[in-house]
Amino acid sequence: MAAKEHILFICDQCGFESRKWLGCCPDCGEWDSLKQKKKQRSPINSPPPELHSLGGDGGREPSRLVTGIGELDRVLGGGIVPGSMVLIGGDPGIGKSTLILQLLAALASQDHQVLYVTGEESVGQIRMRAERLTIKDEHIAVATENSVQAITALAETVKPAFLAVDSIQTMYSEEIASAPGSVTQVRESTSLLVNLAKSSGLPIILIGHVTKDGAIAGPRVLEHMVDTVLYFEGDRGQVFRVLRTVKNRFGSTNEIGVFEMKESGLAEVDNPSALFLAERPVNVPGSVVMPSVEGTRPILVEVQALVSPSSLGTARRTAIGADPQRLALLTAVLEKKIGVTLFDHDIFLNIAGGIRIDEPALDLGVIVALLSSLYEKVVDPTTVVCGEVGLAGEIRAVGQMEMRLLEARRLGFKTFLMPESSSRQLDKEPSKDIAIHTVRTVHDVVERLFV
Ligand code: TYD
Ligand code: MG
């Protein structure tokens, strides 16, 4: 029986699928965005799928490709899993192509044949970058190509151990009429590459730009299609770059790797705490250190706040590296619970060094920095603070306190201000050489540090 052809229309903008053509997409409201795609329905008499049993020892984890770049391997959960699809997203110019080239070089130096396909740059440009990174290895094959079908054919001839595609926004499937970069193309191209990875066991890394306007056609729409999603973040004006796991089918999430962008490429940062605290001002109000834990990695960061009377009708609130909503909440708690007046003050919050902190343990750092700036009172520079703040002004326990404590001690901090409930769960050992002070409410914080 011949396969029956089904005609399908897909919206360029949002990926909505319809059996018939429509002038306006019912999902996103865009006009003239439905484009035809031929979909081959598998015939009814196609063979049933092969069955496997989870018994026996067939379920062992396949051996991973270890790059040897420690920060990268950890973020990947211990290396690259065969047949896996990794997506690495980030702002343009942040260093994604540089990281990938270094990754390829690391694999090539172990005699793995690797393939780098770019739709963005010429081979000459890649060569220039490679020279800058002093990468020269005949195991790295480079090609410029935009068609996924051509890439698949190329992968079949080169038979690489690893494939990098830079970037998904420049790729297109020959079966679809819409332009590269549209949601439909980005999705379809990714799905073809996922098929390639799964059917051949070839691990693939895909680069995706995050666009400022809500990441349309960016990595977000692909997150559910791939095995691992990494984001490469940082402030382009700064040298630090953080590689963060957002999703990982083969490892834990929230793992981070820290790099420094140098003249000759990305260098691993073994001691990020020291780096993030390197330029900390001494004896200045509005600054306090907070031990954060990202995945399995403790990092000390400096929380900075500037609170000053506003000359405008509506006071400004800015948070860099922290959640602005959380800042608004904490300001409200301070106003309500300790009676400070903040509505007529501009408030700027910044996590120094261009790193972003999402965990609630940052709360205590934020309120201490805010109060320190408001009261113009310096917080002892050998003190670290960490804890979540609740709406009733209570200071709540946070996890991994021992790890935070050890890191603070390692960097020579003398006092640790923490929630009382956390202190009760602590072992004796990590708290050697460091005094533990506890607080239960925001009132206690004021009394401890600012009277
Ligand atoms: P790139 O990897 O091209 O960024 P992306 O692929 O994410 O768009 O790198 C961009 C920046 O990195 C560029 O502005 C120059 C800088 N850079 C260095 O500082 N040192 C280096 O060795 C390299 C290769 C790039
Ligand atoms: Mg690039």
CSV table of C-alpha atoms and ligand atoms in Angstrom, one decimal:
chain,number,residue,atom,x,y,z
A,1,MET,CA,0.0,0.0,0.0
A,2,ALA,CA,1.4,3.4,-0.9
A,3,ALA,CA,2.0,5.9,1.9
A,4,LYS,CA,-0.9,8.3,1.9
A,5,GLU,CA,0.3,11.9,1.7
A,6,HIS,CA,-1.1,14.3,4.2
A,7,ILE,CA,-0.9,18.0,3.7
A,8,LEU,CA,-0.1,20.0,6.7
A,9,PHE,CA,0.2,23.8,7.2
A,10,ILE,CA,2.5,25.1,9.9
A,11,CYS,CA,2.6,28.7,11.2
A,12,ASP,CA,5.9,30.4,10.7
A,13,GLN,CA,5.7,32.3,13.9
A,14,CYS,CA,4.4,29.9,16.5
A,15,GLY,CA,4.5,26.5,15.0
A,16,PHE,CA,0.7,26.0,15.0
A,17,GLU,CA,-0.3,23.1,12.8
A,18,SER,CA,-3.4,23.0,10.7
A,19,ARG,CA,-4.8,20.5,8.1
A,20,LYS,CA,-6.1,23.3,6.0
A,21,TRP,CA,-4.7,26.7,5.0
A,22,LEU,CA,-5.8,29.7,7.0
A,23,GLY,CA,-5.2,33.3,6.3
A,24,CYS,CA,-4.7,34.1,10.0
A,25,CYS,CA,-3.1,31.8,12.5
A,26,PRO,CA,-5.7,31.1,15.2
A,27,ASP,CA,-3.0,30.6,17.8
A,28,CYS,CA,-0.8,33.7,17.5
A,29,GLY,CA,-2.9,35.9,15.3
A,30,GLU,CA,-0.3,36.4,12.6
A,31,TRP,CA,-1.5,36.9,9.0
A,32,ASP,CA,-0.3,34.8,6.1
A,33,SER,CA,2.0,32.8,8.2
A,34,LEU,CA,0.8,29.3,7.5
A,35,LYS,CA,3.1,27.5,5.1
A,36,GLN,CA,2.6,24.1,3.6
A,37,LYS,CA,4.6,21.1,4.7
A,38,LYS,CA,4.2,17.6,3.3
A,39,LYS,CA,4.0,15.0,6.0
A,40,GLN,CA,4.4,11.4,5.1
A,41,ARG,CA,2.2,9.3,7.2
A,42,SER,CA,3.7,5.9,7.9
A,43,PRO,CA,1.7,3.2,6.3
A,44,ILE,CA,-0.5,1.1,8.6
A,45,ASN,CA,1.4,-2.1,7.8
A,46,SER,CA,4.8,-0.7,8.9
A,47,PRO,CA,6.7,-3.1,11.2
A,48,PRO,CA,6.0,-2.8,14.9
A,49,PRO,CA,8.7,-1.2,17.0
A,50,GLU,CA,11.5,-3.4,18.4
A,51,LEU,CA,10.9,-4.3,22.0
A,52,HIS,CA,13.7,-4.2,24.6
A,53,SER,CA,13.8,-5.5,28.2
A,54,LEU,CA,15.0,-3.4,31.1
A,55,GLY,CA,16.3,-6.6,32.7
A,56,GLY,CA,19.8,-7.9,32.4
A,57,ASP,CA,22.8,-5.6,32.2
A,58,GLY,CA,21.8,-3.7,29.0
A,59,GLY,CA,20.9,-0.7,31.1
A,60,ARG,CA,24.4,0.4,32.0
A,61,GLU,CA,25.3,4.0,31.3
A,62,PRO,CA,27.1,4.3,28.0
A,63,SER,CA,30.7,5.6,28.3
A,64,ARG,CA,30.8,9.4,27.9
A,65,LEU,CA,33.2,11.5,25.9
A,66,VAL,CA,35.2,13.3,28.5
A,67,THR,CA,36.6,16.6,27.1
A,68,GLY,CA,39.2,17.2,29.8
A,69,ILE,CA,37.9,20.8,30.3
A,70,GLY,CA,36.8,20.3,33.9
A,71,GLU,CA,34.3,23.1,34.1
A,72,LEU,CA,32.6,21.9,31.0
A,73,ASP,CA,32.5,18.2,31.9
A,74,ARG,CA,31.0,18.9,35.2
A,75,VAL,CA,28.2,21.0,33.7
A,76,LEU,CA,27.5,18.2,31.3
A,77,GLY,CA,27.2,15.8,34.1
A,78,GLY,CA,30.6,14.1,33.6
A,79,GLY,CA,31.1,14.3,29.8
A,80,ILE,CA,29.1,14.0,26.6
A,81,VAL,CA,26.7,11.0,26.4
A,82,PRO,CA,26.7,9.2,23.0
A,83,GLY,CA,23.8,10.0,20.8
A,84,SER,CA,22.8,13.0,23.0
A,85,MET,CA,21.8,16.4,21.8
A,86,VAL,CA,23.1,19.4,23.7
A,87,LEU,CA,21.9,22.9,23.1
A,88,ILE,CA,24.0,25.8,24.2
A,89,GLY,CA,22.3,29.2,24.3
A,90,GLY,CA,23.5,32.6,25.0
A,91,ASP,CA,23.7,36.2,23.8
A,92,PRO,CA,25.5,37.0,20.6
A,93,GLY,CA,29.1,37.7,21.2
A,94,ILE,CA,29.3,36.0,24.6
A,95,GLY,CA,31.8,33.4,23.5
A,96,LYS,CA,29.7,30.4,22.4
A,97,SER,CA,31.7,29.7,19.2
A,98,THR,CA,34.9,30.1,21.1
A,99,LEU,CA,33.8,27.6,23.7
A,100,ILE,CA,32.7,25.1,21.1
A,101,LEU,CA,36.0,25.4,19.2
A,102,GLN,CA,37.9,24.8,22.4
A,103,LEU,CA,35.7,21.8,23.1
A,104,LEU,CA,36.3,20.4,19.7
A,105,ALA,CA,40.1,20.9,20.1
A,106,ALA,CA,40.0,19.1,23.4
A,107,LEU,CA,38.3,16.1,21.8
A,108,ALA,CA,40.5,16.3,18.7
A,109,SER,CA,43.6,16.2,21.0
A,110,GLN,CA,42.4,12.8,22.1
A,111,ASP,CA,42.4,11.7,18.5
A,112,HIS,CA,38.6,11.9,18.0
A,113,GLN,CA,37.6,13.1,14.6
A,114,VAL,CA,35.2,16.0,15.1
A,115,LEU,CA,33.1,18.0,12.7
A,116,TYR,CA,32.2,21.7,13.0
A,117,VAL,CA,29.5,23.0,10.7
A,118,THR,CA,28.9,26.7,10.7
A,119,GLY,CA,26.2,28.7,8.9
A,120,GLU,CA,27.4,32.0,10.4
A,121,GLU,CA,31.0,32.4,9.5
A,122,SER,CA,33.3,31.6,6.7
A,123,VAL,CA,36.0,28.9,7.0
A,124,GLY,CA,38.5,31.8,7.0
A,125,GLN,CA,36.9,33.4,10.0
A,126,ILE,CA,37.0,30.1,11.9
A,127,ARG,CA,40.6,29.7,11.0
A,128,MET,CA,41.4,33.1,12.4
A,129,ARG,CA,39.6,32.2,15.6
A,130,ALA,CA,41.5,29.0,15.8
A,131,GLU,CA,44.8,30.8,15.3
A,132,ARG,CA,44.0,33.1,18.1
A,133,LEU,CA,43.2,30.1,20.3
A,134,THR,CA,46.4,28.4,19.0
A,135,ILE,CA,44.3,25.5,17.8
A,136,LYS,CA,45.7,23.4,15.0
A,137,ASP,CA,44.5,19.9,14.6
A,138,GLU,CA,43.7,17.9,11.5
A,139,HIS,CA,41.1,15.9,13.4
A,140,ILE,CA,38.9,19.0,13.3
A,141,ALA,CA,36.9,19.2,10.0
A,142,VAL,CA,35.2,22.5,9.3
A,143,ALA,CA,32.4,23.1,6.8
A,144,THR,CA,30.1,26.0,6.0
A,145,GLU,CA,26.6,24.8,5.4
A,146,ASN,CA,23.0,25.7,6.1
A,147,SER,CA,21.0,22.8,4.9
A,148,VAL,CA,20.3,20.1,7.6
A,149,GLN,CA,20.0,17.5,4.9
A,150,ALA,CA,23.4,18.4,3.6
A,151,ILE,CA,24.8,18.3,7.1
A,152,THR,CA,23.3,14.8,7.7
A,153,ALA,CA,24.9,13.6,4.4
A,154,LEU,CA,28.2,15.2,5.5
A,155,ALA,CA,28.1,13.5,8.9
A,156,GLU,CA,27.5,10.1,7.1
A,157,THR,CA,30.7,10.5,5.0
A,158,VAL,CA,33.0,12.1,7.7
A,159,LYS,CA,31.7,9.8,10.5
A,160,PRO,CA,32.8,12.1,13.2
A,161,ALA,CA,32.8,11.3,16.9
A,162,PHE,CA,31.2,14.6,17.6
A,163,LEU,CA,29.3,17.2,15.6
A,164,ALA,CA,28.9,20.9,16.4
A,165,VAL,CA,26.3,23.0,14.6
A,166,ASP,CA,26.7,26.8,14.8
A,167,SER,CA,24.0,28.2,15.0
A,168,ILE,CA,20.5,26.7,14.8
A,169,GLN,CA,19.1,30.0,13.6
A,170,THR,CA,21.0,29.8,10.4
A,171,MET,CA,20.0,26.2,9.5
A,172,TYR,CA,17.1,25.1,7.3
A,173,SER,CA,15.4,22.0,6.2
A,174,GLU,CA,14.9,21.7,2.5
A,175,GLU,CA,11.4,20.3,3.0
A,176,ILE,CA,10.0,23.6,4.5
A,177,ALA,CA,9.5,26.8,2.6
A,178,SER,CA,9.9,29.3,5.4
A,179,ALA,CA,13.1,31.2,6.1
A,180,PRO,CA,15.9,30.1,8.4
A,181,GLY,CA,15.5,31.5,11.9
A,182,SER,CA,11.7,31.1,11.8
A,183,VAL,CA,10.1,28.9,14.5
A,184,THR,CA,9.1,26.3,12.0
A,185,GLN,CA,12.6,26.0,10.5
A,186,VAL,CA,14.4,26.1,13.8
A,187,ARG,CA,12.1,23.3,15.2
A,188,GLU,CA,12.2,21.2,12.1
A,189,SER,CA,16.0,21.5,11.7
A,190,THR,CA,16.5,20.6,15.3
A,191,SER,CA,14.2,17.6,15.0
A,192,LEU,CA,16.1,16.3,12.0
A,193,LEU,CA,19.4,16.7,13.9
A,194,VAL,CA,17.9,14.9,17.0
A,195,ASN,CA,16.9,12.1,14.6
A,196,LEU,CA,20.5,12.0,13.3
A,197,ALA,CA,21.9,11.9,16.9
A,198,LYS,CA,19.5,9.2,18.1
A,199,SER,CA,19.7,7.0,15.0
A,200,SER,CA,23.5,7.1,14.6
A,201,GLY,CA,24.7,7.6,18.2
A,202,LEU,CA,26.5,10.7,17.1
A,203,PRO,CA,26.5,13.3,19.9
A,204,ILE,CA,25.6,16.8,18.6
A,205,ILE,CA,26.0,20.2,20.2
A,206,LEU,CA,23.8,22.9,18.8
A,207,ILE,CA,24.4,26.6,19.3
A,208,GLY,CA,21.4,28.9,19.7
A,209,HIS,CA,21.3,32.7,20.1
A,210,VAL,CA,19.0,34.1,22.7
A,211,THR,CA,17.2,37.0,21.2
A,212,LYS,CA,16.5,39.9,23.4
A,213,ASP,CA,12.7,40.0,22.6
A,214,GLY,CA,11.7,37.0,24.6
A,215,ALA,CA,13.7,34.5,22.7
A,216,ILE,CA,11.3,33.9,19.9
A,217,ALA,CA,12.7,31.2,17.6
A,218,GLY,CA,15.5,30.9,20.1
A,219,PRO,CA,16.6,28.1,22.4
A,220,ARG,CA,13.4,28.3,24.4
A,221,VAL,CA,11.2,26.6,21.8
A,222,LEU,CA,13.8,23.8,21.6
A,223,GLU,CA,14.3,23.0,25.2
A,224,HIS,CA,11.9,20.1,25.3
A,225,MET,CA,13.4,18.6,22.1
A,226,VAL,CA,17.0,18.2,23.3
A,227,ASP,CA,18.6,16.2,26.1
A,228,THR,CA,20.6,19.0,27.7
A,229,VAL,CA,20.3,22.7,27.7
A,230,LEU,CA,23.2,24.9,28.7
A,231,TYR,CA,23.2,28.7,28.9
A,232,PHE,CA,26.4,30.7,28.5
A,233,GLU,CA,26.0,33.9,30.5
A,234,GLY,CA,27.9,36.9,31.5
A,235,ASP,CA,28.3,40.6,31.0
A,236,ARG,CA,30.1,41.3,27.8
A,237,GLY,CA,31.9,44.1,29.5
A,238,GLN,CA,33.3,41.7,32.0
A,239,VAL,CA,35.6,38.8,31.6
A,240,PHE,CA,33.7,36.2,33.6
A,241,ARG,CA,31.4,33.7,31.8
A,242,VAL,CA,29.2,31.2,33.5
A,243,LEU,CA,28.0,28.1,31.8
A,244,ARG,CA,24.8,26.9,33.5
A,245,THR,CA,22.8,23.7,33.1
A,246,VAL,CA,19.1,24.4,32.7
A,247,LYS,CA,18.1,20.9,31.7
A,248,ASN,CA,20.0,17.7,31.7
A,249,ARG,CA,18.6,14.2,31.1
A,250,PHE,CA,22.0,12.8,32.0
A,251,GLY,CA,23.0,14.8,35.0
A,252,SER,CA,21.9,17.3,37.6
A,253,THR,CA,20.7,20.7,36.7
A,254,ASN,CA,21.8,24.0,38.2
A,255,GLU,CA,25.4,23.0,37.8
A,256,ILE,CA,27.7,25.8,36.8
A,257,GLY,CA,31.1,26.2,35.2
A,258,VAL,CA,33.0,29.4,35.5
A,259,PHE,CA,35.3,30.7,32.8
A,260,GLU,CA,37.4,33.8,32.1
A,261,MET,CA,37.5,35.3,28.6
A,262,LYS,CA,41.1,36.0,27.9
A,263,GLU,CA,43.0,37.2,24.8
A,264,SER,CA,43.7,33.6,23.9
A,265,GLY,CA,40.3,32.2,24.6
A,266,LEU,CA,38.3,30.9,27.6
A,267,ALA,CA,40.2,29.8,30.6
A,268,GLU,CA,38.8,27.7,33.4
A,269,VAL,CA,38.4,29.4,36.8
A,270,ASP,CA,39.3,27.1,39.6
A,271,ASN,CA,38.6,29.5,42.4
A,272,PRO,CA,35.6,31.6,41.4
A,273,SER,CA,35.0,33.0,44.9
A,274,ALA,CA,38.4,34.7,44.9
A,275,LEU,CA,37.7,36.0,41.5
A,276,PHE,CA,34.2,37.4,42.3
A,277,LEU,CA,35.5,39.1,45.4
A,278,ALA,CA,38.8,40.4,43.9
A,279,GLU,CA,37.6,44.0,43.5
A,280,ARG,CA,35.5,44.2,46.6
A,281,PRO,CA,35.7,47.7,48.1
A,282,VAL,CA,36.7,47.7,51.8
A,283,ASN,CA,34.8,49.6,54.4
A,284,VAL,CA,32.1,50.9,52.1
A,285,PRO,CA,28.5,50.8,53.1
A,286,GLY,CA,26.1,48.8,50.9
A,287,SER,CA,28.3,45.8,50.4
A,288,VAL,CA,28.2,42.3,51.9
A,289,VAL,CA,29.4,38.9,50.9
A,290,MET,CA,27.0,36.0,50.4
A,291,PRO,CA,27.9,32.3,50.0
A,292,SER,CA,25.8,31.0,47.2
A,293,VAL,CA,25.6,27.4,46.1
A,294,GLU,CA,25.0,26.7,42.4
A,295,GLY,CA,24.5,23.0,41.9
A,296,THR,CA,27.4,21.4,43.7
A,297,ARG,CA,29.5,24.5,43.7
A,298,PRO,CA,29.8,27.1,46.4
A,299,ILE,CA,30.7,30.6,45.3
A,300,LEU,CA,31.0,33.7,47.4
A,301,VAL,CA,29.5,36.7,45.7
A,302,GLU,CA,29.4,40.4,46.7
A,303,VAL,CA,26.0,41.9,47.0
A,304,GLN,CA,26.0,45.6,46.5
A,305,ALA,CA,23.2,48.1,47.1
A,306,LEU,CA,22.8,51.8,46.7
A,307,VAL,CA,19.9,53.4,48.4
A,308,SER,CA,19.5,57.1,48.0
A,309,PRO,CA,16.7,59.7,48.2
A,310,SER,CA,15.0,60.0,44.9
A,311,SER,CA,14.8,63.2,43.0
A,312,LEU,CA,12.1,61.8,40.7
A,313,GLY,CA,8.4,61.4,41.3
A,314,THR,CA,8.6,57.6,41.2
A,315,ALA,CA,11.7,56.1,42.8
A,316,ARG,CA,13.8,53.8,40.6
A,317,ARG,CA,14.3,50.1,41.4
A,318,THR,CA,17.0,48.3,39.5
A,319,ALA,CA,18.3,44.8,40.1
A,320,ILE,CA,21.3,43.4,38.2
A,321,GLY,CA,22.1,39.7,38.7
A,322,ALA,CA,19.1,39.2,40.9
A,323,ASP,CA,15.3,39.0,40.5
A,324,PRO,CA,13.7,42.5,40.5
A,325,GLN,CA,10.5,41.0,41.9
A,326,ARG,CA,12.3,39.6,44.9
A,327,LEU,CA,13.9,43.0,45.5
A,328,ALA,CA,10.5,44.6,45.5
A,329,LEU,CA,9.2,42.0,47.9
A,330,LEU,CA,12.2,42.5,50.3
A,331,THR,CA,11.8,46.3,50.2
A,332,ALA,CA,8.2,45.9,51.2
A,333,VAL,CA,9.1,43.6,54.1
A,334,LEU,CA,11.7,46.1,55.4
A,335,GLU,CA,9.2,48.9,55.2
A,336,LYS,CA,6.5,47.0,56.9
A,337,LYS,CA,8.5,45.1,59.5
A,338,ILE,CA,11.2,47.6,60.6
A,339,GLY,CA,9.5,50.8,59.6
A,340,VAL,CA,12.1,52.2,57.3
A,341,THR,CA,10.9,54.6,54.5
A,342,LEU,CA,12.1,53.4,51.1
A,343,PHE,CA,9.3,54.4,48.7
A,344,ASP,CA,11.0,57.8,48.1
A,345,HIS,CA,14.4,56.2,47.7
A,346,ASP,CA,16.1,55.0,44.5
A,347,ILE,CA,17.3,51.5,45.0
A,348,PHE,CA,20.0,49.8,42.9
A,349,LEU,CA,21.0,46.2,43.6
A,350,ASN,CA,23.9,44.5,41.9
A,351,ILE,CA,25.7,41.2,42.2
A,352,ALA,CA,29.3,42.1,41.4
A,353,GLY,CA,31.1,40.4,38.6
A,354,GLY,CA,28.2,39.9,36.2
A,355,ILE,CA,27.0,36.6,37.8
A,356,ARG,CA,23.3,35.9,38.3
A,357,ILE,CA,22.0,34.4,41.6
A,358,ASP,CA,18.5,32.9,41.7
A,359,GLU,CA,18.4,31.2,45.0
A,360,PRO,CA,16.3,32.6,47.9
A,361,ALA,CA,19.4,32.3,50.1
A,362,LEU,CA,20.4,35.6,48.6
A,363,ASP,CA,17.6,37.4,50.5
A,364,LEU,CA,19.5,38.0,53.6
A,365,GLY,CA,22.4,39.4,51.6
A,366,VAL,CA,20.0,41.8,49.9
A,367,ILE,CA,18.4,43.2,53.0
A,368,VAL,CA,21.8,43.6,54.7
A,369,ALA,CA,23.2,45.4,51.7
A,370,LEU,CA,20.1,47.6,51.5
A,371,LEU,CA,20.2,48.5,55.2
A,372,SER,CA,23.9,49.1,55.2
A,373,SER,CA,23.5,51.6,52.4
A,374,LEU,CA,20.5,53.2,53.9
A,375,TYR,CA,22.1,53.6,57.3
A,376,GLU,CA,25.5,54.4,55.8
A,377,LYS,CA,26.9,51.8,58.1
A,378,VAL,CA,29.7,49.4,57.0
A,379,VAL,CA,29.2,45.7,57.5
A,380,ASP,CA,32.3,44.0,58.9
A,381,PRO,CA,34.2,42.8,55.8
A,382,THR,CA,35.0,39.4,57.3
A,383,THR,CA,31.3,38.6,57.7
A,384,VAL,CA,29.2,36.6,55.3
A,385,VAL,CA,25.4,36.4,55.4
A,386,CYS,CA,22.9,33.9,54.0
A,387,GLY,CA,19.2,33.0,54.5
A,388,GLU,CA,15.8,33.3,53.0
A,389,VAL,CA,13.5,36.1,54.1
A,390,GLY,CA,9.8,35.4,54.5
A,391,LEU,CA,6.9,37.9,54.1
A,392,ALA,CA,6.4,38.0,57.9
A,393,GLY,CA,10.0,39.2,58.2
A,394,GLU,CA,11.2,35.8,59.4
A,395,ILE,CA,14.6,34.5,58.4
A,396,ARG,CA,14.2,31.0,57.0
A,397,ALA,CA,16.5,28.0,56.7
A,398,VAL,CA,18.4,27.3,53.4
A,399,GLY,CA,20.1,24.2,52.3
A,400,GLN,CA,23.7,23.2,51.9
A,401,MET,CA,24.8,25.3,54.8
A,402,GLU,CA,27.9,23.2,55.5
A,403,MET,CA,29.2,23.7,52.0
A,404,ARG,CA,28.7,27.5,52.3
A,405,LEU,CA,30.4,27.5,55.6
A,406,LEU,CA,33.4,25.6,54.4
A,407,GLU,CA,33.8,27.9,51.4
A,408,ALA,CA,33.6,31.0,53.6
A,409,ARG,CA,36.1,29.6,56.0
A,410,ARG,CA,38.4,28.6,53.2
A,411,LEU,CA,38.5,32.2,52.0
A,412,GLY,CA,39.2,33.5,55.5
A,413,PHE,CA,35.9,34.9,56.6
A,414,LYS,CA,35.4,35.1,60.4
A,415,THR,CA,31.7,35.4,61.0
A,416,PHE,CA,28.7,33.8,59.4
A,417,LEU,CA,25.3,35.3,59.9
A,418,MET,CA,22.6,32.6,59.3
A,419,PRO,CA,19.1,31.6,60.1
A,420,GLU,CA,18.7,30.1,63.5
A,421,SER,CA,17.0,27.1,62.1
A,422,SER,CA,19.9,26.4,59.8
A,423,SER,CA,22.4,26.6,62.6
A,424,ARG,CA,20.7,23.8,64.5
A,425,GLN,CA,21.3,21.4,61.7
A,426,LEU,CA,25.1,22.0,61.4
A,427,ASP,CA,27.8,19.6,62.2
A,428,LYS,CA,30.6,20.8,64.5
A,429,GLU,CA,33.5,20.3,62.0
A,430,PRO,CA,32.8,23.0,59.3
A,431,SER,CA,32.2,25.6,61.9
A,432,LYS,CA,35.8,25.6,63.2
A,433,ASP,CA,37.6,29.0,63.1
A,434,ILE,CA,34.4,30.8,62.1
A,435,ALA,CA,31.9,32.4,64.5
A,436,ILE,CA,28.3,31.6,63.8
A,437,HIS,CA,25.7,34.2,64.6
A,438,THR,CA,22.1,33.5,64.2
A,439,VAL,CA,19.0,35.6,63.4
A,440,ARG,CA,15.3,34.7,63.4
A,441,THR,CA,13.7,37.9,62.1
A,442,VAL,CA,14.7,41.0,60.2
A,443,HIS,CA,14.6,42.8,63.6
A,444,ASP,CA,17.5,40.5,64.8
A,445,VAL,CA,19.4,41.5,61.7
A,446,VAL,CA,19.1,45.2,62.5
A,447,GLU,CA,20.1,44.6,66.1
A,448,ARG,CA,23.1,42.4,65.2
A,449,LEU,CA,24.6,44.6,62.5
A,450,PHE,CA,23.2,48.1,62.7
A,451,VAL,CA,22.8,49.3,66.2
B,1,TYD,P1,32.4,34.4,19.9
B,1,TYD,O1,32.8,33.0,20.4
B,1,TYD,O2,32.4,34.7,18.5
B,1,TYD,O3,30.9,34.6,20.5
B,1,TYD,P2,29.5,34.0,20.0
B,1,TYD,O4,29.7,32.8,19.2
B,1,TYD,O5,28.7,33.7,21.3
B,1,TYD,O6,28.7,35.0,19.3
B,1,TYD,O7,33.2,35.4,20.8
B,1,TYD,C1,32.9,36.7,20.9
B,1,TYD,C2,33.8,37.6,21.7
B,1,TYD,O8,34.9,36.9,22.4
B,1,TYD,C3,34.5,38.5,20.7
B,1,TYD,O9,34.0,39.8,21.0
B,1,TYD,C4,35.9,38.5,21.0
B,1,TYD,C5,36.1,37.7,22.3
B,1,TYD,N1,37.2,36.8,22.2
B,1,TYD,C6,38.2,37.0,23.2
B,1,TYD,O10,38.2,37.9,24.0
B,1,TYD,N2,39.3,36.1,23.2
B,1,TYD,C7,39.4,35.1,22.3
B,1,TYD,O11,40.4,34.4,22.3
B,1,TYD,C8,38.3,34.9,21.3
B,1,TYD,C9,38.4,33.9,20.3
B,1,TYD,C10,37.3,35.8,21.3
B,2,MG,MG,29.3,32.5,17.2
